[in-house]
Amino acid sequence: MNTSGNPALVLNADFRPLNYYPLSLCSWQVAIKAVFLKRVSVIENYEKEVHSPSTTFKLPSVIALKDYVTSLRKPAFTRFNVFLRDNFTCQYCQNKFSANELTFDHLIPKCLNGKTVWTNVVSACTACNLKKGRKLITQGEMSLVKPPFKPSATQLQNNGRNFPPNYLHKSWRDYLYWDTELET
Ligand SMILES: [Zn+2]
């Protein structure tokens, strides 16, 4: 039986997803182990069942941790997280792009000893990156949307909510839907 396509959505003890981007998912094997160890409660199930010699049970589709976890992780300095910090928006022309259309731009160019750090790197589309080239922006007509900064995990999480994953199981929708911020 192929069950690799049945991951469980992992909620924190407050029923909010542990992570949005990437969405907190675990394999059904890990989910079932956690249920047996009584670390999680099963909130929703898939229709699909697995059989052990003694019992039959449905694969969990949504599980919630019994103990609340505070995320203390520092966001990794990755290309993707830089794009996420910048909301997938070119920091020069302010247009939105997909991850494969964006590039990394060094404010202070590497040839002038500019470092690859949160505060010196911005998302830029290919056209703007070429236009800026190895100049400093004070030498050109280009301006930045906002100066780059080192984001907190919470800031990245909040940005991640704007980018729902392509595939959502129907049993996950409520848990993702109810946790989106309301527009004011
Ligand atoms: Zn641009």
Short mmCIF file of N, CA and C in Angstrom, two decimals, residues 8-9 52 56 69 76 79 83 86 90 92 99 104 121 134 157 172 177:
data_model
loop_
_atom_site.label_atom_id
_atom_site.label_comp_id
_atom_site.label_asym_id
_atom_site.label_seq_id
_atom_site.Cartn_x
_atom_site.Cartn_y
_atom_site.Cartn_z
N ALA A 8 0.58 14.23 7.89
CA ALA A 8 -0.32 14.85 8.87
C ALA A 8 0.11 16.30 9.11
N LEU A 9 -0.88 17.17 9.19
CA LEU A 9 -0.62 18.55 9.55
C LEU A 9 -0.40 18.59 11.07
N SER A 52 -2.55 -3.38 11.38
CA SER A 52 -1.48 -4.10 12.06
C SER A 52 -2.06 -5.48 12.36
N THR A 56 -6.86 -2.09 13.32
CA THR A 56 -6.98 -1.30 12.10
C THR A 56 -7.22 0.13 12.54
N VAL A 69 4.61 24.36 22.37
CA VAL A 69 6.01 24.58 22.02
C VAL A 69 6.18 26.03 21.60
N ALA A 76 16.92 30.69 9.40
CA ALA A 76 18.14 30.40 8.66
C ALA A 76 18.34 31.46 7.59
N ARG A 79 18.47 31.75 0.81
CA ARG A 79 17.91 32.49 -0.33
C ARG A 79 16.39 32.60 -0.18
N PHE A 83 13.85 35.94 0.28
CA PHE A 83 12.69 36.24 -0.56
C PHE A 83 11.43 36.35 0.29
N ASP A 86 11.24 39.56 2.10
CA ASP A 86 10.88 40.64 1.18
C ASP A 86 9.54 40.39 0.49
N CYS A 90 10.51 42.40 -5.60
CA CYS A 90 11.78 43.01 -5.96
C CYS A 90 11.90 44.31 -5.17
N TYR A 92 13.58 46.82 -5.65
CA TYR A 92 13.81 48.03 -6.46
C TYR A 92 12.55 48.46 -7.21
N ALA A 99 9.81 32.54 -6.77
CA ALA A 99 11.17 32.34 -6.25
C ALA A 99 12.19 32.14 -7.37
N PHE A 104 19.38 37.40 -5.79
CA PHE A 104 20.00 37.95 -4.60
C PHE A 104 20.79 39.18 -5.03
N VAL A 121 21.76 42.12 1.80
CA VAL A 121 21.22 41.36 0.68
C VAL A 121 19.72 41.65 0.53
N ARG A 134 27.14 46.36 -10.50
CA ARG A 134 28.08 46.43 -9.38
C ARG A 134 28.17 47.83 -8.80
N GLN A 157 7.25 33.87 9.67
CA GLN A 157 6.02 33.08 9.78
C GLN A 157 4.83 33.87 9.25
N TRP A 172 -7.29 19.96 6.38
CA TRP A 172 -6.38 20.95 6.96
C TRP A 172 -6.94 22.36 6.84
N TYR A 177 -7.31 28.11 7.69
CA TYR A 177 -8.21 29.23 7.44
C TYR A 177 -8.46 30.05 8.69
#
